[in-house]
PDB file of C-alpha atoms in Angstrom:
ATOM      1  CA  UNK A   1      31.756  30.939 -28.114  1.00  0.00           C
ATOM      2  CA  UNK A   2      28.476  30.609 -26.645  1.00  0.00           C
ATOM      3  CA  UNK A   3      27.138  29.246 -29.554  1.00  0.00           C
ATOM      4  CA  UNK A   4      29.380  26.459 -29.464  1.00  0.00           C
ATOM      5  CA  UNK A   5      28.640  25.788 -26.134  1.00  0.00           C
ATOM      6  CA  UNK A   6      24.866  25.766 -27.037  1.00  0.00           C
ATOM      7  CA  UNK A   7      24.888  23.530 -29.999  1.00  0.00           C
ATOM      8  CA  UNK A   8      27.153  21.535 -27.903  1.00  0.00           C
ATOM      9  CA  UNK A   9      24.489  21.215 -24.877  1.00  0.00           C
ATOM     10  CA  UNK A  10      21.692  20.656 -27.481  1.00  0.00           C
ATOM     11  CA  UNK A  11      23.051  18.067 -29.470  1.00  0.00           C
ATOM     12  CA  UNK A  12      24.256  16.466 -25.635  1.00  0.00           C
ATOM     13  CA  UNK A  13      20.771  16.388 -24.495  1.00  0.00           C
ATOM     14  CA  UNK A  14      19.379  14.981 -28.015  1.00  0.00           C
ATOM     15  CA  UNK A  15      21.402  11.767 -27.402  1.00  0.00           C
ATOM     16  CA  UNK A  16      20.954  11.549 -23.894  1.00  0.00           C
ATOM     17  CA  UNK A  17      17.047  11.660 -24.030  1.00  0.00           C
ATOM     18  CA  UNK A  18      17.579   8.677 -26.997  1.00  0.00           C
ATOM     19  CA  UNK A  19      18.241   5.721 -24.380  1.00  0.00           C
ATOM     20  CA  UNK A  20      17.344   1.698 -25.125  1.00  0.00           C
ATOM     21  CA  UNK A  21      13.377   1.070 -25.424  1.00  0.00           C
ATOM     22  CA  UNK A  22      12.401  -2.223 -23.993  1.00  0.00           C
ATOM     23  CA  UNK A  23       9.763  -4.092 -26.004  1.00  0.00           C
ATOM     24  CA  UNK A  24       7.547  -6.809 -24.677  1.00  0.00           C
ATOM     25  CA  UNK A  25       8.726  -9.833 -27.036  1.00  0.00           C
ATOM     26  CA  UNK A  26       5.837 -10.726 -29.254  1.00  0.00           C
ATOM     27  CA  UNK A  27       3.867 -13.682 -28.737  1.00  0.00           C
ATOM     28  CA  UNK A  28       4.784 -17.133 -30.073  1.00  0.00           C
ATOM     29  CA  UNK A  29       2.880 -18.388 -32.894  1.00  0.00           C
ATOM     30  CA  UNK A  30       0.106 -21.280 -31.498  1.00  0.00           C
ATOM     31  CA  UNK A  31      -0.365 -19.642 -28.262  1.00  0.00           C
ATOM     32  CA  UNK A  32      -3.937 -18.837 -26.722  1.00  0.00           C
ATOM     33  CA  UNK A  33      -3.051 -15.426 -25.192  1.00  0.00           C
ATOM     34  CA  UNK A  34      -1.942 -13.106 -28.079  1.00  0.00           C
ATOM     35  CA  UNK A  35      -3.223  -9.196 -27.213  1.00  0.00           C
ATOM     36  CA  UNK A  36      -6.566  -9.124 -28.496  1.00  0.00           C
ATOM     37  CA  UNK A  37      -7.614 -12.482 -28.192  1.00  0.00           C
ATOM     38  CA  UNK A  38      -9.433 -13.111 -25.336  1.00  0.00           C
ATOM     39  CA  UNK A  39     -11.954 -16.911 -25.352  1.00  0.00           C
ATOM     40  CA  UNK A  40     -15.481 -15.805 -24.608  1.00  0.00           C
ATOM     41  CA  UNK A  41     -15.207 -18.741 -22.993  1.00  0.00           C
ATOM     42  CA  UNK A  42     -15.951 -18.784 -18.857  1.00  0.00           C
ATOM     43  CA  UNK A  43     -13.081 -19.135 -16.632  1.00  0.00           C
ATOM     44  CA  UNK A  44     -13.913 -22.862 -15.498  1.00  0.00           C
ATOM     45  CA  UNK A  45     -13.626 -23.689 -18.823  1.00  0.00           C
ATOM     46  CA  UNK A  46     -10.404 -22.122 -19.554  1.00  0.00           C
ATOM     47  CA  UNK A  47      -6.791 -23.433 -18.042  1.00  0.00           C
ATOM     48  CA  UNK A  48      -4.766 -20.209 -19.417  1.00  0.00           C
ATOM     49  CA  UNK A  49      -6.700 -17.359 -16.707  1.00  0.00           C
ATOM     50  CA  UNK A  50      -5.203 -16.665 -13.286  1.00  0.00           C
ATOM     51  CA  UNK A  51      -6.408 -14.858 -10.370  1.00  0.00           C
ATOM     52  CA  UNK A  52      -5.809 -11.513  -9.210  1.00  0.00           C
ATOM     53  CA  UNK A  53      -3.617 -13.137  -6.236  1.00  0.00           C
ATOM     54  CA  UNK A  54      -1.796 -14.993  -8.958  1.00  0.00           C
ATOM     55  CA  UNK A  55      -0.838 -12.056 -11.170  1.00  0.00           C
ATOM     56  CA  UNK A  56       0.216 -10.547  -7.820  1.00  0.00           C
ATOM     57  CA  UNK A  57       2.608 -12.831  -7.062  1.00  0.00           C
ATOM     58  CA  UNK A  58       3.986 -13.380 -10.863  1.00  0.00           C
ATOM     59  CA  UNK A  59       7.053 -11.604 -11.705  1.00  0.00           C
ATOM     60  CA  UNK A  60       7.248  -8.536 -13.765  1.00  0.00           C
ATOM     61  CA  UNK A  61       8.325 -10.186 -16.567  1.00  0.00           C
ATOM     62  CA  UNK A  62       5.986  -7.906 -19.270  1.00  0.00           C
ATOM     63  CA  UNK A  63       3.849 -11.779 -19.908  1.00  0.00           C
ATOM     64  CA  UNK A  64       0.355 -11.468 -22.093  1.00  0.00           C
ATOM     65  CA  UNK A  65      -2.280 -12.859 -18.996  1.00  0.00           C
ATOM     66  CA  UNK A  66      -5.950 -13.553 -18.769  1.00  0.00           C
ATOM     67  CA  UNK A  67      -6.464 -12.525 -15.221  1.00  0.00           C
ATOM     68  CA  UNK A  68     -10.355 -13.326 -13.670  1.00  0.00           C
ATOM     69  CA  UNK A  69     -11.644 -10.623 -11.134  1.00  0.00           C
ATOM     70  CA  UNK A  70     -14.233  -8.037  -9.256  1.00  0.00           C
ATOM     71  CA  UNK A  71     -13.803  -4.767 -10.254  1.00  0.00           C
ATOM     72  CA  UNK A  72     -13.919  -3.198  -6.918  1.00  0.00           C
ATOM     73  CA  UNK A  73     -12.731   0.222  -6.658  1.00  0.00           C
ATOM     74  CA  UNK A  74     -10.355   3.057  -8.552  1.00  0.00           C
ATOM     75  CA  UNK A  75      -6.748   4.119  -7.825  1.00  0.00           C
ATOM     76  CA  UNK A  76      -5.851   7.684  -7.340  1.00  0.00           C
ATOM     77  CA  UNK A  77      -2.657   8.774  -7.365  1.00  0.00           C
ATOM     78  CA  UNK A  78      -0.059   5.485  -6.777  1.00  0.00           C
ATOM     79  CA  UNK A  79      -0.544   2.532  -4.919  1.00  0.00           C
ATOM     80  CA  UNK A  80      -1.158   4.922  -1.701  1.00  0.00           C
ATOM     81  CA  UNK A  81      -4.358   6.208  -2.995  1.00  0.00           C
ATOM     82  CA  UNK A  82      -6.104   2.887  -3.855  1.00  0.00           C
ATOM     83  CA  UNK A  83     -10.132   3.537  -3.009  1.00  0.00           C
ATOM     84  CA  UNK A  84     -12.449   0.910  -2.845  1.00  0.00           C
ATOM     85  CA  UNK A  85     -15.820   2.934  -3.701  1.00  0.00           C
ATOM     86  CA  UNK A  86     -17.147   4.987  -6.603  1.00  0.00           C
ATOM     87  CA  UNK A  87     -14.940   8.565  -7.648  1.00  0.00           C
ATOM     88  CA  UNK A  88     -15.906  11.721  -7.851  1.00  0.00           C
ATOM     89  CA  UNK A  89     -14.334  12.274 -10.899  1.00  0.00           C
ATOM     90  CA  UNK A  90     -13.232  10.161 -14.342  1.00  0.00           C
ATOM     91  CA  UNK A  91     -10.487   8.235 -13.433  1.00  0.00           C
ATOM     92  CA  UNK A  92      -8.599   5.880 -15.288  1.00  0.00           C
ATOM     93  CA  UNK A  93      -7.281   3.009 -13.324  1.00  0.00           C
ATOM     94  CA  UNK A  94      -9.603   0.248 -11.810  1.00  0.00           C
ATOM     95  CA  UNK A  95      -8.672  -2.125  -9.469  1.00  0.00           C
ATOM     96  CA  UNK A  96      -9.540  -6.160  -8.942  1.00  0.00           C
ATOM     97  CA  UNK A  97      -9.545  -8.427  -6.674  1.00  0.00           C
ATOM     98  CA  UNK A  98     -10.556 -12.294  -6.348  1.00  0.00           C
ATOM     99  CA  UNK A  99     -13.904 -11.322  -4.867  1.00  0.00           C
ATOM    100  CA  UNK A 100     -16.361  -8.331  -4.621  1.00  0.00           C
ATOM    101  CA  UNK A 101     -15.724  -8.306  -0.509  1.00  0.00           C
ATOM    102  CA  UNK A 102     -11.638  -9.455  -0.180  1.00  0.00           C
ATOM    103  CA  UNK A 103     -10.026  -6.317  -1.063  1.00  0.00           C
ATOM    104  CA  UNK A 104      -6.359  -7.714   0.515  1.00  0.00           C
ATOM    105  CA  UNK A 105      -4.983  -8.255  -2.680  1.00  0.00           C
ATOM    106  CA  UNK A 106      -5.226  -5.490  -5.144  1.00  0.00           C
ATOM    107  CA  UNK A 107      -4.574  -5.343  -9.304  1.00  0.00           C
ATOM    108  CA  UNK A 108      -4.410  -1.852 -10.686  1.00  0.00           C
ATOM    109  CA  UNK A 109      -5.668  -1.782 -14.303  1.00  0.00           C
ATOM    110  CA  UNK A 110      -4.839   0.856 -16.735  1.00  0.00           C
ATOM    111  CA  UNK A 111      -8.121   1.633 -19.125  1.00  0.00           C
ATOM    112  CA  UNK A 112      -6.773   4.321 -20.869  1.00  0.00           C
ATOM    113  CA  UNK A 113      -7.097   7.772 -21.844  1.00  0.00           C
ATOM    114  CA  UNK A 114     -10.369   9.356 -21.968  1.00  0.00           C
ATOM    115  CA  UNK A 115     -11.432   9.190 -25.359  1.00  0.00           C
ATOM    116  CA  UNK A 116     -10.568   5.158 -25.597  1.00  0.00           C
ATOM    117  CA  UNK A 117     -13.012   2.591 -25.859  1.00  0.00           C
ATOM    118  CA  UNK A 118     -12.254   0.635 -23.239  1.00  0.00           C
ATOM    119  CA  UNK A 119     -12.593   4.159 -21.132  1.00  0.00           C
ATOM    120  CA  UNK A 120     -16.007   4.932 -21.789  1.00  0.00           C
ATOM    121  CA  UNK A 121     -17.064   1.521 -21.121  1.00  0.00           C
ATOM    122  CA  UNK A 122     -14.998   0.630 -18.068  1.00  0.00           C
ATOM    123  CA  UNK A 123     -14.674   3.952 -16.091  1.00  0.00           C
ATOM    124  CA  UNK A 124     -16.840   3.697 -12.905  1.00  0.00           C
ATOM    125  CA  UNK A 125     -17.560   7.157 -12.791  1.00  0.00           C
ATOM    126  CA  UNK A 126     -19.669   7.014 -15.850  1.00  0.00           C
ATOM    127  CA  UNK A 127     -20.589   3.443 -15.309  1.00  0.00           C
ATOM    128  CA  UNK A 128     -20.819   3.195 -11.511  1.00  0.00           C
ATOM    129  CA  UNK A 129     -22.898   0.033 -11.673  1.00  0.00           C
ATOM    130  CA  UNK A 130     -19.482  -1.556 -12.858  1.00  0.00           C
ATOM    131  CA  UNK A 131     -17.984  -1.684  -9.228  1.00  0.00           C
ATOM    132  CA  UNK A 132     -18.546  -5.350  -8.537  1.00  0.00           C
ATOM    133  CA  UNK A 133     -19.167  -7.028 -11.538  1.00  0.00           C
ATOM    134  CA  UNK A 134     -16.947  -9.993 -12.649  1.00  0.00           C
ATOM    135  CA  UNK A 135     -14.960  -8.850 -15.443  1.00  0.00           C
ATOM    136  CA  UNK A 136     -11.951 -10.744 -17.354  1.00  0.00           C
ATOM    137  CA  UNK A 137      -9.026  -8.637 -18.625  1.00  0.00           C
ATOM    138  CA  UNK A 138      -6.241  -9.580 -20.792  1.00  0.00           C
ATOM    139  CA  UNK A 139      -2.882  -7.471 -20.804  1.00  0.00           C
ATOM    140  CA  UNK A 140       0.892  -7.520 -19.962  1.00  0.00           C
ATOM    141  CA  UNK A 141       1.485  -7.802 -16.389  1.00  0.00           C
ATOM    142  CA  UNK A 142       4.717  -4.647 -15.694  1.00  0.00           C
ATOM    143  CA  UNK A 143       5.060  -2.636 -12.775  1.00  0.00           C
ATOM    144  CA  UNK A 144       2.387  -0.141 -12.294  1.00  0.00           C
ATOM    145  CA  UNK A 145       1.254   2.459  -9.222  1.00  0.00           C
ATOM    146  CA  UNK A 146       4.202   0.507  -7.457  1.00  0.00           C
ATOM    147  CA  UNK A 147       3.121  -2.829  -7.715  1.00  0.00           C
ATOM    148  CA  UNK A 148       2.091  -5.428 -10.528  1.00  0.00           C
ATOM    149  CA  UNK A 149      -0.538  -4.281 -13.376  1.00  0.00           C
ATOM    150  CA  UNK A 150      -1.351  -3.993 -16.162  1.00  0.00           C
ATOM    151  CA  UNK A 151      -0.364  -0.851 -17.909  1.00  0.00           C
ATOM    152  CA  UNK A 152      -2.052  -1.609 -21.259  1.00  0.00           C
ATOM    153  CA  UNK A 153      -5.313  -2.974 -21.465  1.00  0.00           C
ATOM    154  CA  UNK A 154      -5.735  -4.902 -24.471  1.00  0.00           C
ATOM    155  CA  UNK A 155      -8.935  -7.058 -23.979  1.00  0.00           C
ATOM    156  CA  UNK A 156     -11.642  -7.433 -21.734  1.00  0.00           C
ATOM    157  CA  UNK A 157     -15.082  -9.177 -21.133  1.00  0.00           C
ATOM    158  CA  UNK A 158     -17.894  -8.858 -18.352  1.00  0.00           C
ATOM    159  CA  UNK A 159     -18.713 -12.381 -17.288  1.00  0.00           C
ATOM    160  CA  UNK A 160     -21.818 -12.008 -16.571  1.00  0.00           C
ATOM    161  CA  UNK A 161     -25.222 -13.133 -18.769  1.00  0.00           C
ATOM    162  CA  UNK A 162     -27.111 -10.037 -18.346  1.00  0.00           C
ATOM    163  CA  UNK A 163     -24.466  -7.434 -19.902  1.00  0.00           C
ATOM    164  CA  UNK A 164     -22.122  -8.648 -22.891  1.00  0.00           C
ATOM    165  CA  UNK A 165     -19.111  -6.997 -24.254  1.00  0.00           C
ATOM    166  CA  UNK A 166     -17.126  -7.762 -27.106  1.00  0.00           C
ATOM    167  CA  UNK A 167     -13.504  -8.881 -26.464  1.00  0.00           C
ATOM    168  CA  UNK A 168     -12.012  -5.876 -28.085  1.00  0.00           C
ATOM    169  CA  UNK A 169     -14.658  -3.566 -26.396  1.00  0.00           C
ATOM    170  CA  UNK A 170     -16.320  -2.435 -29.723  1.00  0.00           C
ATOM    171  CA  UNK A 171     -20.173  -4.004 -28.463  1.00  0.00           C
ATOM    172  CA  UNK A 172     -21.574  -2.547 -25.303  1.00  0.00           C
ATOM    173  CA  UNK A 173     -24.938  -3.558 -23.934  1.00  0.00           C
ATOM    174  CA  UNK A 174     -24.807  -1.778 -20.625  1.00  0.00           C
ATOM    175  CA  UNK A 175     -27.935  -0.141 -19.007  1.00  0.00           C
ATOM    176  CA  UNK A 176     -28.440   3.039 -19.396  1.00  0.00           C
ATOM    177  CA  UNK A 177     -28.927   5.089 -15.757  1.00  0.00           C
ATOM    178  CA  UNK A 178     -31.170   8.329 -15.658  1.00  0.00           C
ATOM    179  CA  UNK A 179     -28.764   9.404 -13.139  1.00  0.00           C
ATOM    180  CA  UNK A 180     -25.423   8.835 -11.400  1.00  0.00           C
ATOM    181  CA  UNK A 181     -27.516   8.969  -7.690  1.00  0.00           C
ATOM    182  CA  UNK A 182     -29.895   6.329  -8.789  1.00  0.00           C
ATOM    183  CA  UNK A 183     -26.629   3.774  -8.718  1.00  0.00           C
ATOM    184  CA  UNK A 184     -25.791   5.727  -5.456  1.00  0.00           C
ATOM    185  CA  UNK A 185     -28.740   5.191  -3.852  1.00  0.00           C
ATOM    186  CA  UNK A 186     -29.256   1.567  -5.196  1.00  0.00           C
ATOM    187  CA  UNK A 187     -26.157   0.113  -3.394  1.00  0.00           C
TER     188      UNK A 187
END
């Protein structure tokens, strides 16, 4: 009897965990923002990039954007724990905003696990001279830390002409730093 009621509670939870996966529809053939394809092109010259204050106030709708910002701090821990200086630690959301010094509107951006790419390039504790560049990021805007992000990176590019990075991440020409207090005490 109790081995009924085991297989019975097994094979209950087995279809209860297999519930409806939502997929982002994929992009349209002929459109400019398909995942991976971010213009090296500057954002004056391209018509498809919104701000950070834009992709704030766009709905959830899991859209491919180009969003244009400052990185300017990390997030720890939800929306609650958004800091706008360096971490102590590897973390791996970093936040925009429209400019290096208006931190009232906030992005959260996902740059993935720790042994990613887009990690070891983006994550201000390895790279503190990061916080403040101008970087454009290209991903699906969802719900993320209790507000709008982006939960999947899938392209980005420092717009700046002293550093270059590939749109996919894969070329890095970032300065190398003797020490994480040199940055510190550089700021």
């Amino acid at each position: 009897m109790v081995r009924k009621i085991l297989s019975l509670l097994i094979l209950g939870l087995f279809f209860y965990s297999c519930g409806k996966i939502d997929l982002p529809d994929p992009p349209k053939k002929g459109e400019k923002n398909e995942p991976g394809k971010v213009d090296p092109l500057k954002p004056s010259q391209r018509s498809d990039t919104i701000s950070v204050t834009e992709a704030l106030t766009t709905g959830n709708d899991s859209t491919y954007y180009t969003i244009v910002g400052y990185i300017v701090g990390y997030a720890n821990r939800g929306h609650k724990g958004f800091v706008l200086d360096l971490p102590s630690e590897s973390m791996a959301c970093i936040l925009l905003a429209d400019k290096k010094n208006n931190t009232d509107h906030l992005l959260p951006i996902n740059i993935g696990s720790p042994n990613t790419e887009s990690r070891k390039i983006l994550d201000l504790y390895t790279h503190p001279e990061n916080l403040g560049r101008k970087i454009m990021v290209g991903g699906y805007l969802e719900k993320y830390y209790g507000v709008h992000g982006i939960k999947k990176l899938r392209a980005f590019e420092f717009l700046e002409n002293k550093d270059t990075i590939s749109q996919q991440g894969k070329t890095s020409q970032l300065p190398t730093l003797e020490t994480r207090e040199q940055v510190l005490e550089g700021r």
